mmCIF file of C-alpha atoms in Angstrom:
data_model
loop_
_atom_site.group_PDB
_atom_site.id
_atom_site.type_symbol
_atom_site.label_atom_id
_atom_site.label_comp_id
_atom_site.label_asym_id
_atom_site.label_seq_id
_atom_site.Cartn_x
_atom_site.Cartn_y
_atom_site.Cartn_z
ATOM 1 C CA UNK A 114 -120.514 -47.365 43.936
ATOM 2 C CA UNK A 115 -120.541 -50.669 42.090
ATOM 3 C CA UNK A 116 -118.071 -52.554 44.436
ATOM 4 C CA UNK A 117 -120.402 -50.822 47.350
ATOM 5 C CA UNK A 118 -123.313 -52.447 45.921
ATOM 6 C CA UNK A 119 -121.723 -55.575 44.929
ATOM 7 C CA UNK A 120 -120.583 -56.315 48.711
ATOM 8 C CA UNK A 121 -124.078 -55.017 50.385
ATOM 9 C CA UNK A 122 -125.747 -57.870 48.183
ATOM 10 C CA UNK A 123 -124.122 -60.710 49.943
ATOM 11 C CA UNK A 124 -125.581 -59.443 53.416
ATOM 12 C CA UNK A 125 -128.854 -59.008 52.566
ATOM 13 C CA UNK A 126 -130.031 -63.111 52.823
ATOM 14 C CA UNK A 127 -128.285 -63.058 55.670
ATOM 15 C CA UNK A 128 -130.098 -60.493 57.026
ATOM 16 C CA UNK A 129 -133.109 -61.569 56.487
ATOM 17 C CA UNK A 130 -132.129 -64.913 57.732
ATOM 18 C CA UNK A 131 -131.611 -62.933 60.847
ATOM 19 C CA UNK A 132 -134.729 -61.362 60.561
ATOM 20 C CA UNK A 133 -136.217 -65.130 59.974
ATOM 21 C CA UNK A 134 -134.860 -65.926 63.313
ATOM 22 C CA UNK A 135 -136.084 -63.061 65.098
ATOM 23 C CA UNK A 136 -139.652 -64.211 64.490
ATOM 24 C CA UNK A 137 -140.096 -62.826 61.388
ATOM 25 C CA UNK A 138 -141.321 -59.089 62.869
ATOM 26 C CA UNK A 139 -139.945 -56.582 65.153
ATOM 27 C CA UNK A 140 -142.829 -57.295 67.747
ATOM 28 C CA UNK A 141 -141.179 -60.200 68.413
ATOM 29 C CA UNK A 142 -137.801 -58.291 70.806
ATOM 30 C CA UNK A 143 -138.644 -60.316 73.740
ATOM 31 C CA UNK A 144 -137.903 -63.667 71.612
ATOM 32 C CA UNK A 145 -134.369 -62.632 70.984
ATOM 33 C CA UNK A 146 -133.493 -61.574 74.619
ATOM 34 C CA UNK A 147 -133.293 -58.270 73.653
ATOM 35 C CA UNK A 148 -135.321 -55.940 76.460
ATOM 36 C CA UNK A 149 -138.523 -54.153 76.226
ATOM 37 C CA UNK A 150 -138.817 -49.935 77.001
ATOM 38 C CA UNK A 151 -140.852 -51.067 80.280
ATOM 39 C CA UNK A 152 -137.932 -53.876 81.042
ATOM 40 C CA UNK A 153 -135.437 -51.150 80.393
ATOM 41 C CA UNK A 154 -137.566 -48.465 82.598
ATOM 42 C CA UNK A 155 -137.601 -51.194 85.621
ATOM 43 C CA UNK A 156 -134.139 -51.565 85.597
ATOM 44 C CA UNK A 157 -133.115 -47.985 85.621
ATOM 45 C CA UNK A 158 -135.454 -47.283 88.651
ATOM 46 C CA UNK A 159 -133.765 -50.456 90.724
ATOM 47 C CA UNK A 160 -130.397 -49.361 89.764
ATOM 48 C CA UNK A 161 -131.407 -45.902 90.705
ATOM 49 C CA UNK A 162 -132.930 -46.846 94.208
ATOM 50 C CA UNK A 163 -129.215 -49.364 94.902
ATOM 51 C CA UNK A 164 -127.343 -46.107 94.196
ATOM 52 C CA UNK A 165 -129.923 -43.988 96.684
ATOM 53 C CA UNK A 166 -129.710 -47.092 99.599
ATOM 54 C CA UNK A 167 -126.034 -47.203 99.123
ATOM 55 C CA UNK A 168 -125.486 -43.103 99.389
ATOM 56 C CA UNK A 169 -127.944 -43.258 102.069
ATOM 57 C CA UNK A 170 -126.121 -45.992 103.928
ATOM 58 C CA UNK A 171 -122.495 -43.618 103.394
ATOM 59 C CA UNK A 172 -124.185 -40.542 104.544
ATOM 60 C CA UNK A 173 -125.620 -41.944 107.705
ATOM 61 C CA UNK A 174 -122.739 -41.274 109.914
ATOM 62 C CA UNK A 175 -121.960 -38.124 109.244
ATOM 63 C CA UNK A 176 -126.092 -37.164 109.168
ATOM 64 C CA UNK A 177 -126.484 -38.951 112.566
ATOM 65 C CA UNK A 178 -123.198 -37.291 113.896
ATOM 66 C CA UNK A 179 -124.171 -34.009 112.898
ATOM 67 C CA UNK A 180 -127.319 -33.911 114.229
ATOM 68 C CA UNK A 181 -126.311 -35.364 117.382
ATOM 69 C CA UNK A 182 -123.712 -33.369 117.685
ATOM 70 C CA UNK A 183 -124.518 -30.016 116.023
ATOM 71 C CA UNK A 184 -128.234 -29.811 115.650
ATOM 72 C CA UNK A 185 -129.141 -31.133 119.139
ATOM 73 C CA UNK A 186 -127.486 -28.738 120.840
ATOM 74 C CA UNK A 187 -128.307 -25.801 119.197
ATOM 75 C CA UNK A 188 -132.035 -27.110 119.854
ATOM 76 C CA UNK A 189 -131.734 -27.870 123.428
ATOM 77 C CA UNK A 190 -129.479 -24.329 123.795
ATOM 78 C CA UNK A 191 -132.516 -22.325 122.129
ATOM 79 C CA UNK A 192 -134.922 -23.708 124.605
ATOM 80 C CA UNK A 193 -132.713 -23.618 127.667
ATOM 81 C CA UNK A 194 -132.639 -19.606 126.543
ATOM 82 C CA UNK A 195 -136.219 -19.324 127.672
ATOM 83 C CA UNK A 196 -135.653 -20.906 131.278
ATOM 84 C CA UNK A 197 -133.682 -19.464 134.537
ATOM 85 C CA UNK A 198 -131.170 -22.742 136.403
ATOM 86 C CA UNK A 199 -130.995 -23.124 140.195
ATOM 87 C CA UNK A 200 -128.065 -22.960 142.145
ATOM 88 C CA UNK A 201 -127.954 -26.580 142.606
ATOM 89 C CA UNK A 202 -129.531 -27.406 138.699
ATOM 90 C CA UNK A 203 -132.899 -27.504 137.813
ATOM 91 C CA UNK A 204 -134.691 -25.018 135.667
ATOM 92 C CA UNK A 205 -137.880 -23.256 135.162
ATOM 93 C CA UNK A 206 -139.306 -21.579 132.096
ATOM 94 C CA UNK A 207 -138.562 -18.024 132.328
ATOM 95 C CA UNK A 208 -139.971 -17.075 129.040
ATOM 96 C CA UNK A 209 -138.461 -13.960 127.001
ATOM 97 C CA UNK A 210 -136.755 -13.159 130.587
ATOM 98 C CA UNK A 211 -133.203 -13.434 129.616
ATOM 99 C CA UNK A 212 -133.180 -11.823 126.281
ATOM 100 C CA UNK A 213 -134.586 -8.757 128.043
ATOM 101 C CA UNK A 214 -131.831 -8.480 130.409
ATOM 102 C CA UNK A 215 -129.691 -8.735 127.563
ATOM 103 C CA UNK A 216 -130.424 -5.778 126.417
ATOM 104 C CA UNK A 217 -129.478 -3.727 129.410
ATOM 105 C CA UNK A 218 -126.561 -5.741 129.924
ATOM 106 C CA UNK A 219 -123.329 -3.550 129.840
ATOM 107 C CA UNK A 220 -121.273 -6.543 129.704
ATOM 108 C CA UNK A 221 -122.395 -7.890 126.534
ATOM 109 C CA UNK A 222 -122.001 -4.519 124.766
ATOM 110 C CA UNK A 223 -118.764 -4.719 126.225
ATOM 111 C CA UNK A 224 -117.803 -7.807 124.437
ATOM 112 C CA UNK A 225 -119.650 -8.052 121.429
ATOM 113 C CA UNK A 226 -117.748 -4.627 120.712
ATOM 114 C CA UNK A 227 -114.084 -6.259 121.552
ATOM 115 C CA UNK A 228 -115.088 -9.043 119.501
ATOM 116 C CA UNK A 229 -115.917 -7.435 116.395
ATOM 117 C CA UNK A 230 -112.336 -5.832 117.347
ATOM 118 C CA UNK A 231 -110.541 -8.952 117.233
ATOM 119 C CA UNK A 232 -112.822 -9.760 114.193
ATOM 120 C CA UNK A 233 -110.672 -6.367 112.247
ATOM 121 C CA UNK A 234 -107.627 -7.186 113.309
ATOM 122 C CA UNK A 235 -108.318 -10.660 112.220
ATOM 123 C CA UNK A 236 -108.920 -9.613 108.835
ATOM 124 C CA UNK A 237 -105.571 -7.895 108.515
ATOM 125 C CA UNK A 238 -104.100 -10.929 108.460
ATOM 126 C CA UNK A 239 -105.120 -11.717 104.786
ATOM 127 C CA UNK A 240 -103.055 -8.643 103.216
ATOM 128 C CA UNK A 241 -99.684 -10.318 105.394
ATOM 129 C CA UNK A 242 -100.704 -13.935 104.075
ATOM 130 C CA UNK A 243 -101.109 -12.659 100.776
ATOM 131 C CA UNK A 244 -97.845 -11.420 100.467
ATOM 132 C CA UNK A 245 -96.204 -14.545 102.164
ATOM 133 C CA UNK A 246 -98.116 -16.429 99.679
ATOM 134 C CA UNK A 247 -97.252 -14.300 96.449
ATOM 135 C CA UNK A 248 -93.465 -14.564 97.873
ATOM 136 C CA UNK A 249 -93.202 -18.465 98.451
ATOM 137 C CA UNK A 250 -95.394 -18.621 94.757
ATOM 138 C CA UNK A 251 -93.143 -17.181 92.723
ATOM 139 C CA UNK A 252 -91.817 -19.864 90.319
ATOM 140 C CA UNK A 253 -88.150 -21.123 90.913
ATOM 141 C CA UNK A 254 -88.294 -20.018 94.625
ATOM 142 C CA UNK A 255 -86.050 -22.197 96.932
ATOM 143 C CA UNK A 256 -86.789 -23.648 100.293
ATOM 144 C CA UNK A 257 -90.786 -23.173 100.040
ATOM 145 C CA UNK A 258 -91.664 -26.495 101.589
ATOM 146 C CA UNK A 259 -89.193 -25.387 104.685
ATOM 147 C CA UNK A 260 -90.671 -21.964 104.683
ATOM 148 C CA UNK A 261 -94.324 -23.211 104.505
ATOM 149 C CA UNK A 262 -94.038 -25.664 107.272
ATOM 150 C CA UNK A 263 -92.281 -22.853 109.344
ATOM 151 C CA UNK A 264 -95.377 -21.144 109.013
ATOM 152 C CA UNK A 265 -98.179 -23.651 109.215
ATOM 153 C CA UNK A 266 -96.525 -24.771 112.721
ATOM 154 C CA UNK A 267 -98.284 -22.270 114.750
ATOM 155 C CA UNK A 268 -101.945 -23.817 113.653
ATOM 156 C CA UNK A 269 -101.035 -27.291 114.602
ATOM 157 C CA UNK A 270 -99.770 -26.154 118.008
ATOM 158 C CA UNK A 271 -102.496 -26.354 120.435
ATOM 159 C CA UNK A 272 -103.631 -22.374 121.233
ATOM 160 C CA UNK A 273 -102.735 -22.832 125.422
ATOM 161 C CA UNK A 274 -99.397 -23.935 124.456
ATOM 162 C CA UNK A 275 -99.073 -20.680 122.295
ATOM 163 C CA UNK A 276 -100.441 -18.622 124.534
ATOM 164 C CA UNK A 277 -98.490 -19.655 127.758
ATOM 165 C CA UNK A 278 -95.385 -19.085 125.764
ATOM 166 C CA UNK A 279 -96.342 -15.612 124.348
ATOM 167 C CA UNK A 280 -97.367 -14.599 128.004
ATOM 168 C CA UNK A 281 -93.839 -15.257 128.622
ATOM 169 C CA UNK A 282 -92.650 -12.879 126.092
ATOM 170 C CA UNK A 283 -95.798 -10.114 127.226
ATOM 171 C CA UNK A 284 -94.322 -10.361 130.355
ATOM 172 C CA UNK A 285 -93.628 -6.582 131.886
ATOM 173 C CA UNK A 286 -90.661 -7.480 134.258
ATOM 174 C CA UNK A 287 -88.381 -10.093 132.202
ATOM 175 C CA UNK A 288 -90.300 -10.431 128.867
ATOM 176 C CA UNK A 289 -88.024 -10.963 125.845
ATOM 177 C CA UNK A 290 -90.148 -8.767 123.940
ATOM 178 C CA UNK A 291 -89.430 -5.788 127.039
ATOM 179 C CA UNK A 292 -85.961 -6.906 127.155
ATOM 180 C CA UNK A 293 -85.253 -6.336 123.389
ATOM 181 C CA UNK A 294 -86.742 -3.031 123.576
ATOM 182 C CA UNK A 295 -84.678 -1.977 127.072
ATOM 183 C CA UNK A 296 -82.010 -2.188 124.534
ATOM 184 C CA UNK A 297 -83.266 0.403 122.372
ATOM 185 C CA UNK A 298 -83.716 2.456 125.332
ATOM 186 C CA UNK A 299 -87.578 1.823 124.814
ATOM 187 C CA UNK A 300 -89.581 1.073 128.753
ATOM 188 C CA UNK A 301 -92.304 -1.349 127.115
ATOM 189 C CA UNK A 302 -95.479 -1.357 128.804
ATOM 190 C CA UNK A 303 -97.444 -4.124 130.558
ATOM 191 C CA UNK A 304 -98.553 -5.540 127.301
ATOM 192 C CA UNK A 305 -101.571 -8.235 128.811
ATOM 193 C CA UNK A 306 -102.570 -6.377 131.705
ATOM 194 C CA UNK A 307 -102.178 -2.815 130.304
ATOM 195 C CA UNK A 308 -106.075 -1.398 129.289
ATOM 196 C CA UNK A 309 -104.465 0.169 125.710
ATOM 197 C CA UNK A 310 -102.848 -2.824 125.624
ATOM 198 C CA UNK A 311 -104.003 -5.429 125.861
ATOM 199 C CA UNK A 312 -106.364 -6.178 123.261
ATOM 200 C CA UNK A 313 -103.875 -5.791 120.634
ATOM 201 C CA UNK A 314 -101.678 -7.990 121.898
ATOM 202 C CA UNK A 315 -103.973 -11.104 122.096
ATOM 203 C CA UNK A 316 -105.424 -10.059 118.739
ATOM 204 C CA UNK A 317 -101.642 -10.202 117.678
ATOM 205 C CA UNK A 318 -101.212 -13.454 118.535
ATOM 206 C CA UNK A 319 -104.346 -14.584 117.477
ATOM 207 C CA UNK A 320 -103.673 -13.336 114.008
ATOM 208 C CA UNK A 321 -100.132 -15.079 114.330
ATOM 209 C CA UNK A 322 -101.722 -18.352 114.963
ATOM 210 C CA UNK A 323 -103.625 -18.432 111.727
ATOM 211 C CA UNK A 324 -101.833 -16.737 109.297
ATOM 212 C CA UNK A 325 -99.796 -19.688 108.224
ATOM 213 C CA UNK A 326 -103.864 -21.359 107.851
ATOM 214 C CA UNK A 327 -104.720 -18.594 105.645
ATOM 215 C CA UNK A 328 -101.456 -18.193 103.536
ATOM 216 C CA UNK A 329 -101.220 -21.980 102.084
ATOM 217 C CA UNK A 330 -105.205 -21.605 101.141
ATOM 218 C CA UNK A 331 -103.954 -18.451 99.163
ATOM 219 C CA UNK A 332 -101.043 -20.341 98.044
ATOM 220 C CA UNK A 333 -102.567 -22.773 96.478
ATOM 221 C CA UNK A 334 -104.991 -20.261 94.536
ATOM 222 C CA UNK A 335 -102.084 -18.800 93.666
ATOM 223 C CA UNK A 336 -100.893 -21.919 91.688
ATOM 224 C CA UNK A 337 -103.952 -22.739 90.548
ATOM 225 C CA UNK A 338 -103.934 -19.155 88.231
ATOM 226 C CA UNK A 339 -102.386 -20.032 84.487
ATOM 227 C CA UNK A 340 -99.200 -19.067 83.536
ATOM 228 C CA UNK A 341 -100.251 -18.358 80.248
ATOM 229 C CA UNK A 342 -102.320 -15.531 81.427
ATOM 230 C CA UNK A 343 -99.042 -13.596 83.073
ATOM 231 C CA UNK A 344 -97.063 -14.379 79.901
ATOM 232 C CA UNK A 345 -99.652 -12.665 77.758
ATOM 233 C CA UNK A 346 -100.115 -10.240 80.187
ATOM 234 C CA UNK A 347 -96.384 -9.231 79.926
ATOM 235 C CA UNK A 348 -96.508 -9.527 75.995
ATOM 236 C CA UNK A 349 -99.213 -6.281 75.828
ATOM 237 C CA UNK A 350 -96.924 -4.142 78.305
ATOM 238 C CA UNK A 351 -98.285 -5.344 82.103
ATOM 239 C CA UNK A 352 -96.061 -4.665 84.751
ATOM 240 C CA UNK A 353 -96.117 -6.722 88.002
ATOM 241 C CA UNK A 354 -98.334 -4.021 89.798
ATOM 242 C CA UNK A 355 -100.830 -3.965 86.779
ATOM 243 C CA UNK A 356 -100.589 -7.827 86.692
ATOM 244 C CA UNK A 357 -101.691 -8.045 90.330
ATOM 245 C CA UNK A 358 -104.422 -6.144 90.333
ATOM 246 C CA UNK A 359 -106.042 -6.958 86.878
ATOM 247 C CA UNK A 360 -105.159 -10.828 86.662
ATOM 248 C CA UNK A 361 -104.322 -12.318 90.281
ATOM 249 C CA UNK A 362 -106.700 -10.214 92.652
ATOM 250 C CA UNK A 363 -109.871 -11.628 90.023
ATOM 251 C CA UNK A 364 -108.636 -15.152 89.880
ATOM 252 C CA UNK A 365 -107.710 -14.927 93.593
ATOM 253 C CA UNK A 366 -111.418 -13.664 94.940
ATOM 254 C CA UNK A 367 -113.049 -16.921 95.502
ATOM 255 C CA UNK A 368 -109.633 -18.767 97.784
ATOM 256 C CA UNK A 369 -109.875 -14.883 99.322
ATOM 257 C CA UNK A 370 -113.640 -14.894 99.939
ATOM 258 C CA UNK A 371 -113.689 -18.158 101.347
ATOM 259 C CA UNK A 372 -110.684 -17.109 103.768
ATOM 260 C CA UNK A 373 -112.452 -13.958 104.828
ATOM 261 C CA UNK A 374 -115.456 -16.017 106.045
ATOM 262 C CA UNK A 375 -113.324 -18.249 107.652
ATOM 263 C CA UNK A 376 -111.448 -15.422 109.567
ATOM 264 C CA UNK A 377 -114.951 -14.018 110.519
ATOM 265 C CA UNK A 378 -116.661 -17.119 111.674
ATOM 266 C CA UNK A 379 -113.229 -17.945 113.788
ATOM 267 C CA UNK A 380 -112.458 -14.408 115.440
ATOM 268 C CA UNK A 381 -116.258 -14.274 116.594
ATOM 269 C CA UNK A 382 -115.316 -17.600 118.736
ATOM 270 C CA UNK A 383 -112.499 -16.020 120.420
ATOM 271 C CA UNK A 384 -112.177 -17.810 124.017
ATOM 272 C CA UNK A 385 -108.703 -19.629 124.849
ATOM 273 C CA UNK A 386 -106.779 -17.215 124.345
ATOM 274 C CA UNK A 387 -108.197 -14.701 126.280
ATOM 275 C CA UNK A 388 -109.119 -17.378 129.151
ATOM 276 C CA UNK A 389 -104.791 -18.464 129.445
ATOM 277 C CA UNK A 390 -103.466 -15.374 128.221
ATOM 278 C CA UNK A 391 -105.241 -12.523 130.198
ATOM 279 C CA UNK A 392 -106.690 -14.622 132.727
ATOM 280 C CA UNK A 393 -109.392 -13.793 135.638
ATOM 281 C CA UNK A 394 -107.747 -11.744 137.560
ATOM 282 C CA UNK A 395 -106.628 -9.599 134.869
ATOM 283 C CA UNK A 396 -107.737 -5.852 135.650
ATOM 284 C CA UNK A 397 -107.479 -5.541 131.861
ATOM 285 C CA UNK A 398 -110.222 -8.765 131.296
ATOM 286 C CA UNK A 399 -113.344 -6.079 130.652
ATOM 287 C CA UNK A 400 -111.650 -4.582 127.889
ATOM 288 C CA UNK A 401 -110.366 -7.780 126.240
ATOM 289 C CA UNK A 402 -113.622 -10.056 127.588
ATOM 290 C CA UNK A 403 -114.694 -11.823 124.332
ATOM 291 C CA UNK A 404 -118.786 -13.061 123.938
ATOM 292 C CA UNK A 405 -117.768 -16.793 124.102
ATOM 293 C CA UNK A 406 -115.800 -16.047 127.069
ATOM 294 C CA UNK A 407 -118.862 -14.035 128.766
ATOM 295 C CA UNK A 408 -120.537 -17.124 128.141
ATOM 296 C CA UNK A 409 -118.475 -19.463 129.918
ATOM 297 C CA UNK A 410 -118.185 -17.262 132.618
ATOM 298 C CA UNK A 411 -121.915 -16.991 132.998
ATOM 299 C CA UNK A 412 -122.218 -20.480 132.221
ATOM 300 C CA UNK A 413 -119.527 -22.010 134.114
ATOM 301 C CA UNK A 414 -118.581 -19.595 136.659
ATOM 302 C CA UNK A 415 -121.654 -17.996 137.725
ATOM 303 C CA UNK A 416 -124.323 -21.018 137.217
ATOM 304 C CA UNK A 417 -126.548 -18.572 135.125
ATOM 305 C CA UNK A 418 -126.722 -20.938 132.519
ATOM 306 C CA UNK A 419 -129.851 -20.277 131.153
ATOM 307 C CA UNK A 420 -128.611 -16.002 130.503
ATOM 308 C CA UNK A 421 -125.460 -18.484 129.281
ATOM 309 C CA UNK A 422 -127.813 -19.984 126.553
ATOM 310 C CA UNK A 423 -129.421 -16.898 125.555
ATOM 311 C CA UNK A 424 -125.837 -15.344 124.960
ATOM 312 C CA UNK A 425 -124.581 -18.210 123.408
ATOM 313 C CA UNK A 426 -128.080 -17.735 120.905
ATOM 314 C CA UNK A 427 -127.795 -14.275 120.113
ATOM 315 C CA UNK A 428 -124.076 -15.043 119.070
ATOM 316 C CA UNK A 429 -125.028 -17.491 116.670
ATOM 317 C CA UNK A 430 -127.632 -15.054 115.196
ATOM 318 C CA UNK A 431 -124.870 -12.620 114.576
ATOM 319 C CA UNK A 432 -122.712 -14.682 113.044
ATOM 320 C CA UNK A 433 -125.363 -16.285 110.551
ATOM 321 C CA UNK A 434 -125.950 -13.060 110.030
ATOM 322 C CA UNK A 435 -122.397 -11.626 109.026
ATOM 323 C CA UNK A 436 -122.093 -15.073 107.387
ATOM 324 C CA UNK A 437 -125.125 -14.166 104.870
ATOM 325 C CA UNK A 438 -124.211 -10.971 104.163
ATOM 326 C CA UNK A 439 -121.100 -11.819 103.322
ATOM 327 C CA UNK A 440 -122.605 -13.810 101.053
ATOM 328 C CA UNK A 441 -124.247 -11.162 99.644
ATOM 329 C CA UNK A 442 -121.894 -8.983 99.313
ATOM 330 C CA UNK A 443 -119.220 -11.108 97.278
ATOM 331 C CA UNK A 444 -121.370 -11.033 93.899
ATOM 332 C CA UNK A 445 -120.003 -8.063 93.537
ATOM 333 C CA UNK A 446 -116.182 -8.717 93.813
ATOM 334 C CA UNK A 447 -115.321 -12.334 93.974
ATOM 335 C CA UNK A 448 -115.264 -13.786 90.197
ATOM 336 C CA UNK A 449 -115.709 -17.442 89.596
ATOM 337 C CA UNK A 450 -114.147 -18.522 86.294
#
């Protein structure tokens, strides 16, 4: 205590010879440099409103890009639903017109229900990816960049170049898919142009197209869980089944919930495949027809394209719809740690 004292003594002229120089009183702050609260406050809101201009001048792009690209049209296609086009363009404002015929429409019954098909079968393709996913996961696995690539390549191929080549292998004459099963002693149908058919068969490929998508999302939830949970897991007696359903299935829900939405939003804009694969002349086409490819055909085909617009409208309603309850729904099974 006496050494403490001893060494504070020395300071203390000096700090008053500070305190000298600081003009004697502590209203005197602005005589040393050092800033005032109002000073301080003035610099805070121009360093605030550099950040904002700066943000503002990043975001512009994308903001200008989005709504000329994304907000426009929705716009323009919500008003064009209220008018009827000319055979040689033009339109006239038709009011609630088209949304009336809508509802007597047989054709878009038709579709929406073979696209909420192809939006189940969609959805089956999470279980497969899981699995693929828990396979290539597992630690000390060999080969999983190779095996992960082999899977990704069908969503970088472009979906006509997939199609043409499983149209090849639908084929009823000299398919390979016929062929292997001629072997068996198995006469394979018409797969694409066969009514019990051919829905299955483009919702097969479709769900081969994305599964690879779907699987490295889940893989990398997968390695994102801690090993130390599995390892204490195993110390209290958890088998592999118990461990899967009580520690990876929680920790998995949000990379699974955010797959399921995108499997939703995607299967309700089936078109391309159904458009190269089945084709117009198809006499399986009503039983495969999906809404977006109603629309074009009403749009593009027929000239209609203010009944277009209205279709095109009542699709987006649905799938905000499905979106937001979806939404809903996962507070009650996805769990964010």
């Amino acid at each position: 205590m006496t050494t403490a004292g001893a060494g504070a003594r020395p300071l203390a002229p000096a700090a008053s010879a500070l305190g000298g120089g600081s003009g004697g009183g502590g209203g005197s702050s602005g005589a040393t440099g050092t800033p005032s609260a109002r000073e301080t406050r003035r610099r805070r809101r121009r360093h605030r409103s550099t950040e904002a201009a700066w943000a503002a001048f990043f975001l512009a792009p994308t903001a200008l890009g989005l709504g000329v690209f994304y907000l426009w049209p929705v716009l323009q296609t919500f008003y064009y639903s209220f008018t009827t086009w000319g055979p040689f363009g033009g339109h006239t404002f038709t009011g609630l017109a088209n949304y009336r015929a809508l509802l007597h429409d047989p054709d878009l019954r038709s579709a929406f229900v073979n696209t909420l098909w192809y939006c189940l079968l969609g959805l089956a393709g999470i279980p497969i990816a899981l699995v693929l996913a828990a396979v290539l996961a597992r630690p000390g696995r060999r080969g999983v960049g190779f095996y992960r690539a082999l899977l990704f390549l069908p969503v970088v191929t472009m979906p006509v170049a997939v199609a043409i080549v499983w149209r090849w292998l639908y084929a009823g004459d000299y398919g390979l898919i016929n062929t292997l099963l001629g072997k068996i002693g198995i006469h394979g149908p018409y797969w694409i142009s066969d009514q019990h058919t051919a829905l299955i068969a483009v919702a097969v490929v479709g769900l081969w197209s994305g599964v690879g998508y779907t699987m490295v999302i889940l893989m990398a939830g997968l390695e994102s869980i801690p090993r130390q949970y599995y390892e204490a897991a195993q110390i209290d007696g958890a088998g592999p089944v118990r461990q899967f359903f009580a520690l990876t299935l929680p920790l998995l829900s949000p990379s699974l919930f955010f797959v399921t939405v995108l499997s939703v939003i995607g299967t309700l804009q089936t078109f391309d495949l159904v458009y190269v694969l089945i084709g117009q002349t198809n006499p399986a086409l009503p039983q495969t027809r999906s809404v977006v490819y109603l629309f074009y055909q009403d749009a593009f085909v027929d000239n209609n394209r203010g009944y277009a617009a209205a279709i095109a409208f009542v699709l987006l309603l649905v799938t905000v719809a499905l979106t937001g309850f979806q939404f809903r729904l996962q507070k009650r099974w996805v769990h964010y740690a």
